[in-house]
């Protein structure tokens, strides 16, 4: 039996042959509330978005939200052990724009990540996470305004593929025997007690991600694309990512090696400016972004690196309370905050709804509803400057008035007047 109620009066967003969107004035947008603080941030996000759309278009446009289920709430609606029903997957496939709250993934056992499953099921191979500074946000670095980066995290491969075998299991033993006997792998230090994980990284997966990153740099007039990898150690996965990335830049975008390579450069066909394609090893990158963030703009990286880099960069501009994102294929986009379920704050109307609201802002821009998106950005800027902020900012900001999660949403809406 279906538990999804299709909102009356709404229409589907559709995708044209050239992959552009056809967005009706009354679009249906599916949302997943999310676990943990999802119950706090998602309703605030919906309210702020509705207010911005109403204000921007005076009633001529309206989103018809359609709740679909995944995670803990889903097990209450559909029954025990139903974490991600087929009809949810079908709904987000059929509606090319959707938004989700965070979903819990237990550590060390239990269900595999529903977030990763959704990305894999829909082949949402780009995790796009822009990192920018809002004036007045407390930051641990001296010059947070110099952080202006956009992360393109490969979202479908790497060790997130979930191919792993528990220590001591038959499969782990078989694989260890195969590695040792058939492939000559002699360096397993403790074979009897090793768990094993497989890290697939493909040329196709790399190329489609790097292609999007370079195209983004062209479209948004960015000065560089940096391939971040650990290719000195993992030569045929992370190292191959770097090599395939450079090759793609040369083959498809006409990039030319600088001083014999491997860095290369291309002329932006829109602006005539130079875009540098470069690479850096991930550990060095994590210190460079603190010491010299201006040297980095668009970042293309693999799944695990991108996960770490997302939170690290977010911290430089105020934390994951204000870090938005999108998971995208060529035709489907599912927006979500960078943070997780923050269980200790769940249901307390406490955390910052900013990440979720800014993810919705990205969604509105993706739909071409620029006036509403602009309104959200200006309301966020003014709300922060008014110093009426949630605990995460208030604890580091002189003279702040701490407000609740819903309170911050109301402060934002008041700024739209
Ligand atoms: N896409 C998704 O759905 C994601 C899901 N997860 C899942 O979430 C669960 C919890 O993961 P965990 O590692 O604790 O990471 P979380 O991102 O949930 O929380 C870590 C810390 O970040 C801060 N934080 C998180 N959200 C907010 C917010 N909205 N406003 C202000 N501060 C915030 C809090 O810091 P402080 O304690 O300093 O206040 C919090 O304790 C796990 O099951 C994990 O798998 C994790 C990431 C993404
Ligand atoms: O799937 C999860 O639980 C964690 C995902 C995550 O940390 C991320 O996508 O940034
Ligand atoms: Mg993460």
GROMACS .gro file of C-alpha atoms and ligand atoms in nm:
model
  476
    1UNK     CA    1   0.000   0.000   0.000
    2UNK     CA    2   0.126   0.345  -0.088
    3UNK     CA    3   0.203   0.591   0.189
    4UNK     CA    4   0.279   0.877  -0.045
    5UNK     CA    5   0.008   1.139  -0.089
    6UNK     CA    6   0.047   1.322  -0.418
    7UNK     CA    7  -0.045   1.687  -0.355
    8UNK     CA    8  -0.354   1.797  -0.546
    9UNK     CA    9  -0.294   2.092  -0.774
   10UNK     CA   10   0.078   2.029  -0.817
   11UNK     CA   11   0.254   1.929  -1.138
   12UNK     CA   12   0.570   1.730  -1.207
   13UNK     CA   13   0.892   1.901  -1.304
   14UNK     CA   14   1.013   1.737  -1.626
   15UNK     CA   15   1.348   1.713  -1.802
   16UNK     CA   16   1.383   1.829  -2.163
   17UNK     CA   17   1.589   1.642  -2.424
   18UNK     CA   18   1.878   1.886  -2.370
   19UNK     CA   19   1.860   1.807  -1.996
   20UNK     CA   20   1.723   2.150  -1.905
   21UNK     CA   21   1.428   2.153  -1.665
   22UNK     CA   22   1.067   2.230  -1.734
   23UNK     CA   23   0.949   2.383  -1.408
   24UNK     CA   24   0.577   2.454  -1.377
   25UNK     CA   25   0.460   2.735  -1.148
   26UNK     CA   26   0.310   2.478  -0.910
   27UNK     CA   27   0.579   2.207  -0.898
   28UNK     CA   28   0.563   1.896  -0.682
   29UNK     CA   29   0.883   1.854  -0.484
   30UNK     CA   30   0.939   1.538  -0.279
   31UNK     CA   31   1.112   1.575   0.056
   32UNK     CA   32   1.247   1.330   0.314
   33UNK     CA   33   1.221   1.475   0.665
   34UNK     CA   34   1.529   1.288   0.791
   35UNK     CA   35   1.634   1.130   1.119
   36UNK     CA   36   1.766   1.303   1.429
   37UNK     CA   37   1.766   1.679   1.378
   38UNK     CA   38   1.582   1.626   1.050
   39UNK     CA   39   1.261   1.673   1.252
   40UNK     CA   40   1.392   2.016   1.353
   41UNK     CA   41   1.556   2.154   1.041
   42UNK     CA   42   1.328   2.019   0.767
   43UNK     CA   43   1.004   2.192   0.878
   44UNK     CA   44   1.197   2.519   0.923
   45UNK     CA   45   1.347   2.482   0.574
   46UNK     CA   46   1.000   2.424   0.425
   47UNK     CA   47   0.860   2.731   0.602
   48UNK     CA   48   1.147   2.959   0.496
   49UNK     CA   49   1.130   2.839   0.135
   50UNK     CA   50   0.753   2.886   0.120
   51UNK     CA   51   0.793   3.239   0.258
   52UNK     CA   52   1.065   3.326   0.008
   53UNK     CA   53   0.865   3.191  -0.287
   54UNK     CA   54   0.551   3.374  -0.175
   55UNK     CA   55   0.743   3.697  -0.126
   56UNK     CA   56   0.932   3.669  -0.455
   57UNK     CA   57   0.639   3.578  -0.678
   58UNK     CA   58   0.334   3.715  -0.490
   59UNK     CA   59   0.144   3.386  -0.513
   60UNK     CA   60   0.213   3.324  -0.884
   61UNK     CA   61   0.442   3.032  -0.794
   62UNK     CA   62   0.411   2.780  -0.512
   63UNK     CA   63   0.586   2.456  -0.424
   64UNK     CA   64   0.362   2.157  -0.351
   65UNK     CA   65   0.568   1.952  -0.108
   66UNK     CA   66   0.526   1.574  -0.120
   67UNK     CA   67   0.658   1.381   0.178
   68UNK     CA   68   0.835   1.056   0.091
   69UNK     CA   69   0.992   0.830   0.349
   70UNK     CA   70   1.333   0.690   0.434
   71UNK     CA   71   1.509   0.608   0.759
   72UNK     CA   72   1.363   0.576   1.106
   73UNK     CA   73   1.036   0.756   1.028
   74UNK     CA   74   0.991   0.517   0.737
   75UNK     CA   75   1.005   0.216   0.970
   76UNK     CA   76   0.723   0.374   1.169
   77UNK     CA   77   0.511   0.442   0.860
   78UNK     CA   78   0.582   0.127   0.655
   79UNK     CA   79   0.672  -0.121   0.931
   80UNK     CA   80   0.984  -0.251   1.101
   81UNK     CA   81   1.289  -0.295   0.879
   82UNK     CA   82   1.151  -0.095   0.586
   83UNK     CA   83   1.416   0.177   0.563
   84UNK     CA   84   1.395   0.278   0.200
   85UNK     CA   85   1.085   0.156   0.014
   86UNK     CA   86   1.078   0.115  -0.362
   87UNK     CA   87   0.810   0.382  -0.391
   88UNK     CA   88   1.045   0.639  -0.236
   89UNK     CA   89   1.315   0.553  -0.488
   90UNK     CA   90   1.059   0.565  -0.769
   91UNK     CA   91   0.925   0.902  -0.650
   92UNK     CA   92   1.267   1.066  -0.644
   93UNK     CA   93   1.343   0.916  -0.986
   94UNK     CA   94   1.016   1.051  -1.125
   95UNK     CA   95   1.064   1.397  -0.974
   96UNK     CA   96   1.397   1.535  -1.095
   97UNK     CA   97   1.421   1.783  -0.806
   98UNK     CA   98   1.393   1.672  -0.443
   99UNK     CA   99   1.538   1.752  -0.102
  100UNK     CA  100   1.622   1.537   0.197
  101UNK     CA  101   1.713   1.565   0.563
  102UNK     CA  102   1.996   1.364   0.719
  103UNK     CA  103   1.966   0.989   0.768
  104UNK     CA  104   2.136   0.781   1.037
  105UNK     CA  105   2.397   0.520   0.950
  106UNK     CA  106   2.508   0.296   1.237
  107UNK     CA  107   2.883   0.246   1.286
  108UNK     CA  108   3.039  -0.098   1.244
  109UNK     CA  109   2.724  -0.298   1.161
  110UNK     CA  110   2.352  -0.271   1.090
  111UNK     CA  111   2.209  -0.118   0.775
  112UNK     CA  112   2.435   0.031   0.510
  113UNK     CA  113   2.405   0.402   0.450
  114UNK     CA  114   2.067   0.503   0.307
  115UNK     CA  115   2.231   0.824   0.189
  116UNK     CA  116   2.485   0.630  -0.014
  117UNK     CA  117   2.212   0.392  -0.137
  118UNK     CA  118   2.002   0.682  -0.267
  119UNK     CA  119   2.304   0.826  -0.446
  120UNK     CA  120   2.382   0.487  -0.601
  121UNK     CA  121   2.022   0.401  -0.694
  122UNK     CA  122   1.979   0.732  -0.874
  123UNK     CA  123   2.339   0.744  -0.995
  124UNK     CA  124   2.378   1.088  -0.838
  125UNK     CA  125   2.746   1.089  -0.919
  126UNK     CA  126   2.825   1.450  -0.830
  127UNK     CA  127   2.813   1.567  -0.471
  128UNK     CA  128   2.830   1.943  -0.513
  129UNK     CA  129   2.916   2.138  -0.200
  130UNK     CA  130   2.985   2.510  -0.232
  131UNK     CA  131   3.174   2.666   0.060
  132UNK     CA  132   3.145   3.042   0.103
  133UNK     CA  133   3.168   3.288   0.387
  134UNK     CA  134   2.880   3.498   0.522
  135UNK     CA  135   2.989   3.824   0.686
  136UNK     CA  136   2.971   3.809   1.062
  137UNK     CA  137   2.985   3.430   1.101
  138UNK     CA  138   3.235   3.330   1.373
  139UNK     CA  139   3.526   3.132   1.229
  140UNK     CA  140   3.840   2.972   1.372
  141UNK     CA  141   4.055   3.121   1.092
  142UNK     CA  142   4.173   3.481   1.059
  143UNK     CA  143   4.050   3.545   0.706
  144UNK     CA  144   3.747   3.327   0.644
  145UNK     CA  145   3.629   3.550   0.358
  146UNK     CA  146   3.921   3.410   0.156
  147UNK     CA  147   3.755   3.067   0.155
  148UNK     CA  148   3.548   3.044  -0.163
  149UNK     CA  149   3.552   2.692  -0.299
  150UNK     CA  150   3.316   2.450  -0.466
  151UNK     CA  151   3.369   2.082  -0.398
  152UNK     CA  152   3.289   1.825  -0.666
  153UNK     CA  153   3.298   1.500  -0.472
  154UNK     CA  154   3.267   1.178  -0.671
  155UNK     CA  155   2.958   1.022  -0.519
  156UNK     CA  156   2.924   0.672  -0.664
  157UNK     CA  157   3.258   0.491  -0.630
  158UNK     CA  158   3.556   0.456  -0.398
  159UNK     CA  159   3.529   0.267  -0.071
  160UNK     CA  160   3.169   0.393  -0.041
  161UNK     CA  161   3.072   0.123  -0.291
  162UNK     CA  162   3.023  -0.094   0.017
  163UNK     CA  163   3.232  -0.390  -0.105
  164UNK     CA  164   3.383  -0.503   0.222
  165UNK     CA  165   3.424  -0.822   0.418
  166UNK     CA  166   3.426  -0.868   0.792
  167UNK     CA  167   3.739  -0.996   0.962
  168UNK     CA  168   3.723  -1.372   1.014
  169UNK     CA  169   3.430  -1.426   0.770
  170UNK     CA  170   3.446  -1.692   0.500
  171UNK     CA  171   3.445  -1.426   0.232
  172UNK     CA  172   3.734  -1.239   0.391
  173UNK     CA  173   3.930  -1.562   0.419
  174UNK     CA  174   3.858  -1.653   0.056
  175UNK     CA  175   3.958  -1.310  -0.067
  176UNK     CA  176   4.277  -1.313   0.139
  177UNK     CA  177   4.367  -1.654   0.000
  178UNK     CA  178   4.298  -1.531  -0.353
  179UNK     CA  179   4.506  -1.218  -0.304
  180UNK     CA  180   4.793  -1.416  -0.157
  181UNK     CA  181   4.787  -1.724  -0.379
  182UNK     CA  182   4.666  -1.587  -0.712
  183UNK     CA  183   4.786  -1.228  -0.706
  184UNK     CA  184   5.101  -1.260  -0.500
  185UNK     CA  185   4.994  -1.013  -0.232
  186UNK     CA  186   5.237  -1.087   0.048
  187UNK     CA  187   5.199  -0.782   0.264
  188UNK     CA  188   4.886  -0.858   0.463
  189UNK     CA  189   5.027  -0.803   0.810
  190UNK     CA  190   4.763  -0.993   1.010
  191UNK     CA  191   4.570  -1.201   0.754
  192UNK     CA  192   4.369  -1.401   1.009
  193UNK     CA  193   4.215  -1.092   1.163
  194UNK     CA  194   4.194  -0.854   0.867
  195UNK     CA  195   3.870  -0.710   0.741
  196UNK     CA  196   3.893  -0.608   0.374
  197UNK     CA  197   3.746  -0.321   0.176
  198UNK     CA  198   3.758  -0.277  -0.201
  199UNK     CA  199   3.809   0.066  -0.355
  200UNK     CA  200   3.680   0.080  -0.712
  201UNK     CA  201   3.774   0.392  -0.907
  202UNK     CA  202   3.703   0.393  -1.280
  203UNK     CA  203   3.804   0.607  -1.575
  204UNK     CA  204   3.437   0.664  -1.666
  205UNK     CA  205   3.351   0.765  -1.310
  206UNK     CA  206   3.647   1.001  -1.294
  207UNK     CA  207   3.583   1.154  -1.634
  208UNK     CA  208   3.218   1.235  -1.574
  209UNK     CA  209   3.301   1.401  -1.242
  210UNK     CA  210   3.598   1.601  -1.368
  211UNK     CA  211   3.400   1.703  -1.678
  212UNK     CA  212   3.133   1.857  -1.453
  213UNK     CA  213   3.394   2.034  -1.242
  214UNK     CA  214   3.567   2.190  -1.543
  215UNK     CA  215   3.236   2.287  -1.701
  216UNK     CA  216   3.138   2.451  -1.372
  217UNK     CA  217   3.464   2.650  -1.371
  218UNK     CA  218   3.387   2.765  -1.728
  219UNK     CA  219   3.025   2.857  -1.654
  220UNK     CA  220   3.102   3.037  -1.328
  221UNK     CA  221   3.425   3.208  -1.436
  222UNK     CA  222   3.647   3.028  -1.184
  223UNK     CA  223   4.028   3.047  -1.204
  224UNK     CA  224   4.123   2.686  -1.134
  225UNK     CA  225   4.017   2.324  -1.090
  226UNK     CA  226   4.225   2.123  -0.843
  227UNK     CA  227   4.228   1.743  -0.849
  228UNK     CA  228   4.274   1.632  -0.487
  229UNK     CA  229   4.399   1.276  -0.441
  230UNK     CA  230   4.628   1.045  -0.249
  231UNK     CA  231   4.781   0.909  -0.568
  232UNK     CA  232   5.132   0.871  -0.431
  233UNK     CA  233   5.012   0.583  -0.212
  234UNK     CA  234   4.703   0.449  -0.396
  235UNK     CA  235   4.850   0.461  -0.742
  236UNK     CA  236   4.587   0.279  -0.946
  237UNK     CA  237   4.285   0.440  -0.785
  238UNK     CA  238   4.368   0.788  -0.655
  239UNK     CA  239   4.671   0.822  -0.884
  240UNK     CA  240   4.466   0.710  -1.182
  241UNK     CA  241   4.198   0.965  -1.085
  242UNK     CA  242   4.462   1.237  -1.121
  243UNK     CA  243   4.593   1.106  -1.454
  244UNK     CA  244   4.247   1.051  -1.603
  245UNK     CA  245   4.146   1.397  -1.482
  246UNK     CA  246   4.437   1.568  -1.659
  247UNK     CA  247   4.383   1.357  -1.971
  248UNK     CA  248   4.016   1.456  -1.981
  249UNK     CA  249   4.104   1.825  -1.946
  250UNK     CA  250   4.336   1.797  -2.247
  251UNK     CA  251   4.119   1.571  -2.459
  252UNK     CA  252   3.781   1.740  -2.411
  253UNK     CA  253   3.865   2.097  -2.312
  254UNK     CA  254   4.185   2.152  -2.509
  255UNK     CA  255   4.396   2.214  -2.199
  256UNK     CA  256   4.769   2.244  -2.263
  257UNK     CA  257   5.045   2.135  -2.026
  258UNK     CA  258   5.226   2.411  -1.836
  259UNK     CA  259   5.607   2.372  -1.847
  260UNK     CA  260   5.576   2.011  -1.960
  261UNK     CA  261   5.293   1.925  -1.717
  262UNK     CA  262   5.125   1.772  -1.534
  263UNK     CA  263   4.952   2.103  -1.452
  264UNK     CA  264   4.775   2.238  -1.753
  265UNK     CA  265   4.565   2.533  -1.856
  266UNK     CA  266   4.281   2.615  -2.087
  267UNK     CA  267   4.121   2.933  -2.207
  268UNK     CA  268   3.767   2.981  -2.079
  269UNK     CA  269   3.563   2.995  -2.404
  270UNK     CA  270   3.315   3.232  -2.238
  271UNK     CA  271   3.550   3.486  -2.083
  272UNK     CA  272   3.886   3.429  -2.250
  273UNK     CA  273   4.045   3.395  -1.907
  274UNK     CA  274   4.285   3.116  -1.815
  275UNK     CA  275   4.162   2.822  -1.606
  276UNK     CA  276   4.446   2.627  -1.444
  277UNK     CA  277   4.400   2.254  -1.394
  278UNK     CA  278   4.626   2.139  -1.112
  279UNK     CA  279   4.652   1.867  -0.851
  280UNK     CA  280   4.755   1.833  -0.492
  281UNK     CA  281   4.797   1.540  -0.258
  282UNK     CA  282   4.513   1.527  -0.005
  283UNK     CA  283   4.712   1.563   0.318
  284UNK     CA  284   4.900   1.866   0.187
  285UNK     CA  285   4.570   2.007   0.062
  286UNK     CA  286   4.420   1.993   0.410
  287UNK     CA  287   4.690   2.223   0.541
  288UNK     CA  288   4.700   2.448   0.235
  289UNK     CA  289   4.330   2.530   0.263
  290UNK     CA  290   4.398   2.674   0.606
  291UNK     CA  291   4.722   2.852   0.517
  292UNK     CA  292   4.645   2.972   0.164
  293UNK     CA  293   4.278   2.917   0.076
  294UNK     CA  294   4.284   3.175  -0.207
  295UNK     CA  295   4.486   2.930  -0.415
  296UNK     CA  296   4.189   2.695  -0.443
  297UNK     CA  297   3.859   2.740  -0.621
  298UNK     CA  298   3.688   2.437  -0.780
  299UNK     CA  299   3.788   2.107  -0.619
  300UNK     CA  300   3.740   1.766  -0.786
  301UNK     CA  301   3.803   1.468  -0.565
  302UNK     CA  302   3.708   1.112  -0.478
  303UNK     CA  303   3.433   1.011  -0.240
  304UNK     CA  304   3.618   0.968   0.091
  305UNK     CA  305   3.847   1.269   0.040
  306UNK     CA  306   3.541   1.474  -0.050
  307UNK     CA  307   3.361   1.367   0.265
  308UNK     CA  308   3.649   1.479   0.487
  309UNK     CA  309   3.717   1.796   0.288
  310UNK     CA  310   3.349   1.898   0.304
  311UNK     CA  311   3.343   1.913   0.683
  312UNK     CA  312   3.694   2.060   0.711
  313UNK     CA  313   3.618   2.344   0.472
  314UNK     CA  314   3.278   2.405   0.631
  315UNK     CA  315   3.453   2.456   0.965
  316UNK     CA  316   3.657   2.741   0.816
  317UNK     CA  317   3.344   2.937   0.731
  318UNK     CA  318   3.147   2.865   1.048
  319UNK     CA  319   3.079   2.492   1.060
  320UNK     CA  320   2.843   2.232   0.923
  321UNK     CA  321   2.545   2.425   1.055
  322UNK     CA  322   2.576   2.634   0.741
  323UNK     CA  323   2.707   2.390   0.478
  324UNK     CA  324   2.471   2.310   0.190
  325UNK     CA  325   2.494   2.054  -0.085
  326UNK     CA  326   2.340   1.869  -0.377
  327UNK     CA  327   2.364   1.516  -0.515
  328UNK     CA  328   2.326   1.523  -0.891
  329UNK     CA  329   2.314   1.308  -1.200
  330UNK     CA  330   2.276   1.458  -1.545
  331UNK     CA  331   1.899   1.479  -1.499
  332UNK     CA  332   1.810   1.432  -1.130
  333UNK     CA  333   1.913   1.645  -0.832
  334UNK     CA  334   1.856   1.571  -0.467
  335UNK     CA  335   1.957   1.848  -0.231
  336UNK     CA  336   2.078   1.790   0.124
  337UNK     CA  337   2.282   1.948   0.401
  338UNK     CA  338   2.642   1.837   0.456
  339UNK     CA  339   2.578   1.755   0.822
  340UNK     CA  340   2.424   1.441   0.968
  341UNK     CA  341   2.156   1.368   1.224
  342UNK     CA  342   2.341   1.522   1.524
  343UNK     CA  343   2.152   1.281   1.753
  344UNK     CA  344   2.221   1.457   2.082
  345UNK     CA  345   2.022   1.758   1.960
  346UNK     CA  346   1.737   1.567   1.793
  347UNK     CA  347   1.391   1.706   1.857
  348UNK     CA  348   1.519   1.993   2.072
  349UNK     CA  349   1.451   2.276   1.826
  350UNK     CA  350   1.812   2.375   1.881
  351UNK     CA  351   2.044   2.328   1.583
  352UNK     CA  352   2.117   2.561   1.293
  353UNK     CA  353   1.872   2.508   1.005
  354UNK     CA  354   2.110   2.706   0.780
  355UNK     CA  355   2.258   2.408   0.593
  356UNK     CA  356   1.917   2.276   0.505
  357UNK     CA  357   1.786   2.621   0.406
  358UNK     CA  358   2.093   2.692   0.191
  359UNK     CA  359   2.053   2.351   0.026
  360UNK     CA  360   1.700   2.459  -0.062
  361UNK     CA  361   1.843   2.785  -0.193
  362UNK     CA  362   2.065   2.583  -0.429
  363UNK     CA  363   1.754   2.391  -0.529
  364UNK     CA  364   1.558   2.706  -0.612
  365UNK     CA  365   1.850   2.836  -0.821
  366UNK     CA  366   1.870   2.498  -0.999
  367UNK     CA  367   1.499   2.535  -1.081
  368UNK     CA  368   1.556   2.884  -1.219
  369UNK     CA  369   1.365   3.046  -0.931
  370UNK     CA  370   1.642   3.298  -0.885
  371UNK     CA  371   1.438   3.572  -0.716
  372UNK     CA  372   1.338   3.336  -0.434
  373UNK     CA  373   1.694   3.204  -0.405
  374UNK     CA  374   1.832   3.560  -0.387
  375UNK     CA  375   1.580   3.642  -0.117
  376UNK     CA  376   1.701   3.349   0.093
  377UNK     CA  377   2.064   3.459   0.059
  378UNK     CA  378   1.987   3.818   0.157
  379UNK     CA  379   1.769   3.702   0.450
  380UNK     CA  380   2.051   3.475   0.568
  381UNK     CA  381   2.303   3.761   0.542
  382UNK     CA  382   2.078   3.999   0.735
  383UNK     CA  383   1.984   3.739   0.999
  384UNK     CA  384   2.351   3.670   1.072
  385UNK     CA  385   2.436   4.039   1.088
  386UNK     CA  386   2.146   4.089   1.333
  387UNK     CA  387   2.332   3.841   1.561
  388UNK     CA  388   2.013   3.648   1.635
  389UNK     CA  389   2.163   3.308   1.570
  390UNK     CA  390   2.155   2.945   1.684
  391UNK     CA  391   2.387   2.802   1.952
  392UNK     CA  392   2.670   2.711   1.714
  393UNK     CA  393   2.727   3.073   1.614
  394UNK     CA  394   2.610   3.229   1.943
  395UNK     CA  395   2.875   3.045   2.144
  396UNK     CA  396   3.152   3.208   1.939
  397UNK     CA  397   2.996   3.548   1.863
  398UNK     CA  398   3.021   3.854   2.087
  399UNK     CA  399   2.688   4.016   2.167
  400UNK     CA  400   2.477   3.743   2.007
  401UNK     CA  401   2.119   3.657   2.106
  402UNK     CA  402   2.078   3.280   2.089
  403UNK     CA  403   1.762   3.169   1.912
  404UNK     CA  404   1.616   2.824   1.850
  405UNK     CA  405   1.617   2.638   1.519
  406UNK     CA  406   1.263   2.752   1.439
  407UNK     CA  407   1.347   3.094   1.586
  408UNK     CA  408   1.626   3.138   1.332
  409UNK     CA  409   1.383   3.050   1.053
  410UNK     CA  410   1.149   3.320   1.183
  411UNK     CA  411   1.435   3.572   1.199
  412UNK     CA  412   1.509   3.495   0.835
  413UNK     CA  413   1.145   3.532   0.733
  414UNK     CA  414   1.122   3.865   0.918
  415UNK     CA  415   1.422   3.982   0.712
  416UNK     CA  416   1.226   3.919   0.390
  417UNK     CA  417   0.972   4.193   0.472
  418LIG     N1  418   2.388   1.306   0.447
  418LIG     C1  419   2.354   1.253   0.561
  418LIG     O1  420   2.239   1.218   0.582
  418LIG     C2  421   2.457   1.238   0.666
  418LIG     C3  422   2.433   1.150   0.768
  418LIG     N2  423   2.525   1.136   0.868
  418LIG     C4  424   2.489   1.045   0.978
  418LIG     O2  425   2.452   1.125   1.092
  418LIG     C5  426   2.481   1.053   1.212
  418LIG     C6  427   2.558   1.141   1.310
  418LIG     O3  428   2.685   1.170   1.256
  418LIG     P1  429   2.793   1.263   1.326
  418LIG     O4  430   2.924   1.210   1.291
  418LIG     O5  431   2.755   1.286   1.467
  418LIG     O6  432   2.786   1.401   1.244
  418LIG     P2  433   2.678   1.517   1.246
  418LIG     O7  434   2.704   1.599   1.127
  418LIG     O8  435   2.541   1.465   1.261
  418LIG     O9  436   2.711   1.601   1.379
  418LIG     C7  437   2.841   1.632   1.422
  418LIG     C8  438   2.843   1.765   1.495
  418LIG    O10  439   2.829   1.869   1.399
  418LIG     C9  440   2.756   1.976   1.453
  418LIG     N3  441   2.631   1.990   1.378
  418LIG    C10  442   2.569   1.900   1.299
  418LIG     N4  443   2.457   1.950   1.247
  418LIG    C11  444   2.448   2.076   1.292
  418LIG    C12  445   2.355   2.181   1.272
  418LIG     N5  446   2.247   2.168   1.194
  418LIG     N6  447   2.376   2.298   1.338
  418LIG    C13  448   2.483   2.316   1.415
  418LIG     N7  449   2.575   2.221   1.436
  418LIG    C14  450   2.558   2.102   1.375
  418LIG    C15  451   2.733   1.940   1.600
  418LIG    O11  452   2.847   1.990   1.669
  418LIG     P3  453   2.858   2.027   1.824
  418LIG    O12  454   2.858   1.896   1.897
  418LIG    O13  455   2.990   2.097   1.832
  418LIG    O14  456   2.744   2.114   1.862
  418LIG    C16  457   2.731   1.789   1.593
  418LIG    O15  458   2.755   1.728   1.718
  418LIG    C17  459   2.558   0.928   1.168
  418LIG    O16  460   2.467   0.821   1.170
  418LIG    C18  461   2.603   0.958   1.027
  418LIG    O17  462   2.617   0.843   0.953
  418LIG    C19  463   2.641   1.210   0.872
  418LIG    C20  464   2.668   1.298   0.772
  418LIG    C21  465   2.581   1.317   0.658
  419LIG     O1  466   2.576   0.827   0.484
  419LIG     C1  467   2.615   0.868   0.591
  419LIG     O2  468   2.565   0.832   0.698
  419LIG     C2  469   2.724   0.971   0.597
  419LIG     C3  470   2.738   1.048   0.470
  419LIG     C4  471   2.826   1.165   0.482
  419LIG     O3  472   2.898   1.186   0.579
  419LIG     C5  473   2.828   1.263   0.373
  419LIG     O4  474   2.770   1.239   0.269
  419LIG     O5  475   2.892   1.368   0.390
  420LIG    MG1  476   3.012   1.367   0.562
   0.00000   0.00000   0.00000
